[in-house]
PDB file of C-alpha atoms in Angstrom:
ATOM      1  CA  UNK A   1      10.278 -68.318 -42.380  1.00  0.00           C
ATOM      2  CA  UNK A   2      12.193 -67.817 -38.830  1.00  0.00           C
ATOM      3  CA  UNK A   3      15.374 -66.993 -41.115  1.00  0.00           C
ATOM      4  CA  UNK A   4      12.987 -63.946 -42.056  1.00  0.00           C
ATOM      5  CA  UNK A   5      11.685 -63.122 -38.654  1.00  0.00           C
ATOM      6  CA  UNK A   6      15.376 -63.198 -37.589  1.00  0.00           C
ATOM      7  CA  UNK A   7      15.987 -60.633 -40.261  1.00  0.00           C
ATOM      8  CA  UNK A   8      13.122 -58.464 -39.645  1.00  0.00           C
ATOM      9  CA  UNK A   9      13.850 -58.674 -36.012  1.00  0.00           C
ATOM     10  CA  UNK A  10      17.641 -57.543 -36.375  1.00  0.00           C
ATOM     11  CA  UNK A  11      16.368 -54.696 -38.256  1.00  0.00           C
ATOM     12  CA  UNK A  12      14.290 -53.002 -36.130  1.00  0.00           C
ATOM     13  CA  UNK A  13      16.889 -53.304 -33.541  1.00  0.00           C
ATOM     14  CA  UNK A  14      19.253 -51.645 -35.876  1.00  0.00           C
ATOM     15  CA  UNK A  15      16.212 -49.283 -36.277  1.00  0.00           C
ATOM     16  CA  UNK A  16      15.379 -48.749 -32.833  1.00  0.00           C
ATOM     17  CA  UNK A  17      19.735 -48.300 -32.267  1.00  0.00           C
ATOM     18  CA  UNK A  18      19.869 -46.005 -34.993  1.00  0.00           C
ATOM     19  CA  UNK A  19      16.661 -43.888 -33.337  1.00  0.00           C
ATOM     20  CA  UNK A  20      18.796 -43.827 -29.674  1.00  0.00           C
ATOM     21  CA  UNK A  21      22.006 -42.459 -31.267  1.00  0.00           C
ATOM     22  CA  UNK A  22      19.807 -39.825 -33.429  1.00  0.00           C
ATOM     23  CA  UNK A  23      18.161 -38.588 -30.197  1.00  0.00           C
ATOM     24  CA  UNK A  24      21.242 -38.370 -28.174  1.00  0.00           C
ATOM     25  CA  UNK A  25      22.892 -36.458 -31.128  1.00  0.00           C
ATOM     26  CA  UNK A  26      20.029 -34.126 -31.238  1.00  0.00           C
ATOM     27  CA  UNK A  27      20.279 -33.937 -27.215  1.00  0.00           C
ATOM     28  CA  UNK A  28      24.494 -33.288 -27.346  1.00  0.00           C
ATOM     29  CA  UNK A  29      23.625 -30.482 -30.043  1.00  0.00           C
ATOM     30  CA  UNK A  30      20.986 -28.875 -28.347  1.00  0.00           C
ATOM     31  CA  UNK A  31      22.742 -28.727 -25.127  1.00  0.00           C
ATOM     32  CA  UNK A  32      26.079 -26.952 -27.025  1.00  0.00           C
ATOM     33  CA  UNK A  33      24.233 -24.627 -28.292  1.00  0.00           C
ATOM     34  CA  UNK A  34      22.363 -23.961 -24.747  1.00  0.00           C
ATOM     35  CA  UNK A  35      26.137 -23.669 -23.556  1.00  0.00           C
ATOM     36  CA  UNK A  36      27.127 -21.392 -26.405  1.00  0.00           C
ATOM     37  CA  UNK A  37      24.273 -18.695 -26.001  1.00  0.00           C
ATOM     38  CA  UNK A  38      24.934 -19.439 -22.190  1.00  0.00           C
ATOM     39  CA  UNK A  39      28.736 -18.193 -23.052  1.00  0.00           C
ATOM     40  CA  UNK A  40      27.092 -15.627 -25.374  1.00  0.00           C
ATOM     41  CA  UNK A  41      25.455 -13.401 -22.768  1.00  0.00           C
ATOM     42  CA  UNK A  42      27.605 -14.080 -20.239  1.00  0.00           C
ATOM     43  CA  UNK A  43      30.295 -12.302 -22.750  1.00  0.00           C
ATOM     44  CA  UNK A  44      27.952  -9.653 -23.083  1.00  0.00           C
ATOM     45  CA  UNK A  45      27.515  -9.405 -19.452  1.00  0.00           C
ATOM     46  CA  UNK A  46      30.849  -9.395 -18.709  1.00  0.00           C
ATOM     47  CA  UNK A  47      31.658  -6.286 -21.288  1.00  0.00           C
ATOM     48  CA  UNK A  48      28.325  -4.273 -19.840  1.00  0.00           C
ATOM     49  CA  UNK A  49      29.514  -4.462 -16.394  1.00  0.00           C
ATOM     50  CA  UNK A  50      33.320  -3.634 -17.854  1.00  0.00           C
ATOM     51  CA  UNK A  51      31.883  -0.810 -19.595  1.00  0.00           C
ATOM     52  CA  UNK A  52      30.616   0.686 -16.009  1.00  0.00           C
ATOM     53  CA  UNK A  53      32.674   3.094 -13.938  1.00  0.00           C
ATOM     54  CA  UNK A  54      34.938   1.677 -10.721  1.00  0.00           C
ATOM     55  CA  UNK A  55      33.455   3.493  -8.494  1.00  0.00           C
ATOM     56  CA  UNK A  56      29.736   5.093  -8.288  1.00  0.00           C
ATOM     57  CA  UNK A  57      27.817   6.732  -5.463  1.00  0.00           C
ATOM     58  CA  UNK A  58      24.076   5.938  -4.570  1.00  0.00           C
ATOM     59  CA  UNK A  59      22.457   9.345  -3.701  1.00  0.00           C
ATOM     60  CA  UNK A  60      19.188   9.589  -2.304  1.00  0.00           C
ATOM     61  CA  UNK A  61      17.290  12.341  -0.743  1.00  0.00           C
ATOM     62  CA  UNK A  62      14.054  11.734   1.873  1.00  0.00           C
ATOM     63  CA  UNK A  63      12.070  13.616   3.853  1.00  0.00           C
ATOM     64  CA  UNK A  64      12.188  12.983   7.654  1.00  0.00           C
ATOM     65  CA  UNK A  65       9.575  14.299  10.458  1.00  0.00           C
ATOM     66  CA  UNK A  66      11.841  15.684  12.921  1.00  0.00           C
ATOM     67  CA  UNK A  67       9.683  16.392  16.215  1.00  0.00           C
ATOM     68  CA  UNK A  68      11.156  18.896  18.586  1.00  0.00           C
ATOM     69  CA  UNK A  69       9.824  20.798  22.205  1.00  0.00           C
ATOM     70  CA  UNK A  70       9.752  24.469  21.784  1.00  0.00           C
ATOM     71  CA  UNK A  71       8.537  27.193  24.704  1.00  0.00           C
ATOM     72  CA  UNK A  72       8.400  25.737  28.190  1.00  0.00           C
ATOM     73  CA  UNK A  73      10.537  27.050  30.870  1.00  0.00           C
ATOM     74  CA  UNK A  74      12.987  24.447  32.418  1.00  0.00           C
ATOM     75  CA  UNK A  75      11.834  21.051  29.844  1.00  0.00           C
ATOM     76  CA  UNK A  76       8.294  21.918  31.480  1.00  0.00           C
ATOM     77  CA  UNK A  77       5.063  23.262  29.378  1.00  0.00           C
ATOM     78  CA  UNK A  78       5.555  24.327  25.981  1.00  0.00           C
ATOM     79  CA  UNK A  79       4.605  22.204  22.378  1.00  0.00           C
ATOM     80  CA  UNK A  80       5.654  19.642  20.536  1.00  0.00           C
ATOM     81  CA  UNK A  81       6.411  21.395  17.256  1.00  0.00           C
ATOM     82  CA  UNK A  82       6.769  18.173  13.933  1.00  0.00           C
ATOM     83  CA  UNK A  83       8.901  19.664  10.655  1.00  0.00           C
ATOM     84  CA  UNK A  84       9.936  18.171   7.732  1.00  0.00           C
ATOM     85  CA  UNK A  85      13.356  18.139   6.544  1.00  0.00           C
ATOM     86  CA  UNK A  86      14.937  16.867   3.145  1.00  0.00           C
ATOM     87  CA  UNK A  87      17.795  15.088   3.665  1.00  0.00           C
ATOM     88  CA  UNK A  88      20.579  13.809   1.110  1.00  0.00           C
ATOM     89  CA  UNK A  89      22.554  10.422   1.338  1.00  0.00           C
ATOM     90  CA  UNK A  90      25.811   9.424  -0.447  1.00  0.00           C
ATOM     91  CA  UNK A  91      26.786   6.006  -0.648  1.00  0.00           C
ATOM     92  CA  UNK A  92      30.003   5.473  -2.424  1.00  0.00           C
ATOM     93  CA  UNK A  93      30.079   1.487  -4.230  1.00  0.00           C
ATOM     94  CA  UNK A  94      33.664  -0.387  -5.731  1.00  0.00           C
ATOM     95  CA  UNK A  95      33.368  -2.133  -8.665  1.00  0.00           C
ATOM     96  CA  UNK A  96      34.071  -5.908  -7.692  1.00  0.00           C
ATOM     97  CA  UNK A  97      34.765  -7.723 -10.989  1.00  0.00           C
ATOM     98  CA  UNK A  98      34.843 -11.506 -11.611  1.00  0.00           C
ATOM     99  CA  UNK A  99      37.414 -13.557 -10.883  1.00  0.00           C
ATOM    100  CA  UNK A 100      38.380 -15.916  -8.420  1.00  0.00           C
ATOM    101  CA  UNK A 101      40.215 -16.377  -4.774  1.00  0.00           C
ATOM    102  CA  UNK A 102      41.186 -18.029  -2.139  1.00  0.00           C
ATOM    103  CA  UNK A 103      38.851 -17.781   0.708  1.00  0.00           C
ATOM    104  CA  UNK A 104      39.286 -19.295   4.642  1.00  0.00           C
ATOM    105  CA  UNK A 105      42.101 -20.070   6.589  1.00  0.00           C
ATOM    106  CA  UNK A 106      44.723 -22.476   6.792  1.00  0.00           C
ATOM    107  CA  UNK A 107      44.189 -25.869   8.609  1.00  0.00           C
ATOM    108  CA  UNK A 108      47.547 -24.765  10.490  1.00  0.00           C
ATOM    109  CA  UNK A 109      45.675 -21.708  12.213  1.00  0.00           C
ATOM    110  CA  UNK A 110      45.058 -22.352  15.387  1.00  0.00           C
ATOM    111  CA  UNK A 111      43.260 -19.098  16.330  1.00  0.00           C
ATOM    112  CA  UNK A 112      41.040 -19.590  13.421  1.00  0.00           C
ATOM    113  CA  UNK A 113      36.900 -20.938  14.030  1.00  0.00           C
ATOM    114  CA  UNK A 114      36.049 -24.123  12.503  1.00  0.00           C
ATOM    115  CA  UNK A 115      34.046 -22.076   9.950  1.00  0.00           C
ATOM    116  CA  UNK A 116      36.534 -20.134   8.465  1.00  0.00           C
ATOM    117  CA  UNK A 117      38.351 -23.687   7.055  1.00  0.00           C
ATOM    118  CA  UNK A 118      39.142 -25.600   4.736  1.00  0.00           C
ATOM    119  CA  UNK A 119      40.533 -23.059   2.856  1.00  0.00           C
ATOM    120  CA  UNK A 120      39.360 -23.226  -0.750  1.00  0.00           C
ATOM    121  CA  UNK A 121      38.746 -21.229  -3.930  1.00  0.00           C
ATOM    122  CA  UNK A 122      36.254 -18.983  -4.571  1.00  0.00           C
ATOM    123  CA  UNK A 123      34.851 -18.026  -7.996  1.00  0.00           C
ATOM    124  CA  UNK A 124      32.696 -14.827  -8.769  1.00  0.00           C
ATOM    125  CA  UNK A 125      31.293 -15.682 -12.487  1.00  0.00           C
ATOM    126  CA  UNK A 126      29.504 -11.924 -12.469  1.00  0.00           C
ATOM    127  CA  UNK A 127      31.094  -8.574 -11.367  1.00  0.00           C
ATOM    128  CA  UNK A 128      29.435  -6.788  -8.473  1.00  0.00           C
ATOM    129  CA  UNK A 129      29.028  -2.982  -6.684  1.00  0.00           C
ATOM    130  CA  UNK A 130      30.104  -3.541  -2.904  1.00  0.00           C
ATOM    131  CA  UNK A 131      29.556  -0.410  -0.373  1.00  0.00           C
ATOM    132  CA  UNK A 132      32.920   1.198   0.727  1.00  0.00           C
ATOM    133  CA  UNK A 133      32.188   1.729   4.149  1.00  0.00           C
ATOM    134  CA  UNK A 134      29.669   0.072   6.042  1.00  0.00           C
ATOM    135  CA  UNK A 135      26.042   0.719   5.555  1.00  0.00           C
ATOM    136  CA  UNK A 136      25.083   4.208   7.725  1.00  0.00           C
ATOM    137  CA  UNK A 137      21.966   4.881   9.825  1.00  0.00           C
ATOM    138  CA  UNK A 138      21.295   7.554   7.830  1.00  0.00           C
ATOM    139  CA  UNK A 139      21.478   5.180   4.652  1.00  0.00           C
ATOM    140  CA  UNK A 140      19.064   2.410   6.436  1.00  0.00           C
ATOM    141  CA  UNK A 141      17.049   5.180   7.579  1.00  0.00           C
ATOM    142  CA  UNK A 142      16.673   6.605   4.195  1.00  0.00           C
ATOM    143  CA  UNK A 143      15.646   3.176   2.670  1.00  0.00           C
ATOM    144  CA  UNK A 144      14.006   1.529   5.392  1.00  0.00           C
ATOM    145  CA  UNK A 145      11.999   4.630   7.341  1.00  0.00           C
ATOM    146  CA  UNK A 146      13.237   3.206  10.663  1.00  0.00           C
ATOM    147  CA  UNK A 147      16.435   3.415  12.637  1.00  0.00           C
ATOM    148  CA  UNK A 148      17.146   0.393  15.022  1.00  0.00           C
ATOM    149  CA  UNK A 149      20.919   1.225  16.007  1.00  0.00           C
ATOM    150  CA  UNK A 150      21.474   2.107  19.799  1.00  0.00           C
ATOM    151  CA  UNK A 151      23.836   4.164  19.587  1.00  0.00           C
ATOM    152  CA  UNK A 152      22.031   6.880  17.060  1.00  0.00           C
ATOM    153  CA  UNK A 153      24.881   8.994  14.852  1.00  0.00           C
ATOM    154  CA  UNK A 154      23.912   9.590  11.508  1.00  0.00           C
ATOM    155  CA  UNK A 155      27.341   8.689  10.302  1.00  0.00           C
ATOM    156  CA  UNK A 156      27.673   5.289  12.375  1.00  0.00           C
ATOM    157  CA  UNK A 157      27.284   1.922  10.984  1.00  0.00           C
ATOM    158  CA  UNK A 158      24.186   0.628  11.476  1.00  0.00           C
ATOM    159  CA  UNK A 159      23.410  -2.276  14.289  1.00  0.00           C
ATOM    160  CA  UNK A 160      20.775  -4.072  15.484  1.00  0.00           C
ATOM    161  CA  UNK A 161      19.749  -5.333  12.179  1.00  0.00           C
ATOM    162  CA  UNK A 162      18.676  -9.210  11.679  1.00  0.00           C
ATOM    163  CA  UNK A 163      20.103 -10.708   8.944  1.00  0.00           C
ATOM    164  CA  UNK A 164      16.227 -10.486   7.822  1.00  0.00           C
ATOM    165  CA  UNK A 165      16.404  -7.368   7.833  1.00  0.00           C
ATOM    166  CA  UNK A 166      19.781  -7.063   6.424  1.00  0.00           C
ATOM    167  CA  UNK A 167      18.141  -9.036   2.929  1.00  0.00           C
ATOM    168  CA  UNK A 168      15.404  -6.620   2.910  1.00  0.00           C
ATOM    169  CA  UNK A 169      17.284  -3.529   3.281  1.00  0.00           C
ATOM    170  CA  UNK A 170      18.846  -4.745  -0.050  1.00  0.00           C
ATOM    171  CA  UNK A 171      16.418  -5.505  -1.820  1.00  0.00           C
ATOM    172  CA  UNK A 172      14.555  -2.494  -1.077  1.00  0.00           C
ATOM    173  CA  UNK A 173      17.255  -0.448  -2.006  1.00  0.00           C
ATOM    174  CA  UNK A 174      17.479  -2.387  -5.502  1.00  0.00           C
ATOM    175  CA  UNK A 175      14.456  -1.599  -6.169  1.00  0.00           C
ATOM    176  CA  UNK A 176      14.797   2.458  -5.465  1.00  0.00           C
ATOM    177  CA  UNK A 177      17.771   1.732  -7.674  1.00  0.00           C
ATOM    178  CA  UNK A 178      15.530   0.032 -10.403  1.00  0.00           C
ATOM    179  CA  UNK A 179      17.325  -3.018 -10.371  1.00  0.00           C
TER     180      UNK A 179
END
């Protein structure tokens, strides 16, 4: 009799082994084939954004209130007269594909900050649009209604910004851009 329950214990082990390996079989498969869709529509990705053009330009056109004095003799008297004016933007983006570099400087580099080292590799796993030239008032003022550069020039880069307000200038851009 404890010859048997020997036996019958030694095969539900085996049972209960046999279970464990199943499972992590089942696990290992279902995790490749995670990591093959994964590399599936990343592929797909990858030949979308190859498919796109180097170089595009964001256009957008807004009205702004423009407020001027007119009459008045020597900036005395006279009205404030309000208009409204449609204006155009052009913002010319570079393709940036994927790929990697090498980002920071050299531990050697003595005029470098400490946050620019160690120097280490970078790598982009999806292809991006980056601005050419820095982000206008004009642009900011055409996304965000508001202009908080001192020193106004529609053509200028843009200043003042928080980096709060830098992350929702883009997003609110992506989303006139339906993205």
């Amino acid at each position: 009799e404890r010859e048997a329950r020997e036996l019958v214990e030694r095969q539900r082990e085996a049972e209960a082994k046999r279970k464990i390996e199943e499972s992590k079989e089942k696990e290992r498969l279902e995790a490749l084939q995670k990591a093959e869709e994964r590399a599936k529509k990343e592929a797909e990705e990858r030949a979308h954004f190859d498919s796109l053009p180097q170089r595009i330009v964001l256009k957008h056109t807004y009205e702004k209130k423009e407020t001027k004095k007119v009459g008045g003799f020597l900036g005395f008297g006279g009205k404030k007269e309000t208009t409204q004016k449609k204006v155009d933007v052009q913002f010319p983006l570079q393709k940036i594909p994927a790929g990697s570099f090498v980002m920071g400087a050299l531990n050697r580099d003595k005029k470098a900050s400490k946050d620019e080292k160690p120097r280490h590799n970078v790598r982009l796993t999806k292809g991006f649009y980056m601005g050419v030239y820095p982000c206008t008032q004009e642009l900011y003022e055409a996304v965000m209604r508001s202009n908080p550069s001192r020193f106004k020039a529609k053509k200028r880069p843009v200043e003042m910004v928080s980096w709060f307000d830098a992350v929702l200038f883009c997003n609110r851009l992506s989303e006139k851009e339906g993205l």
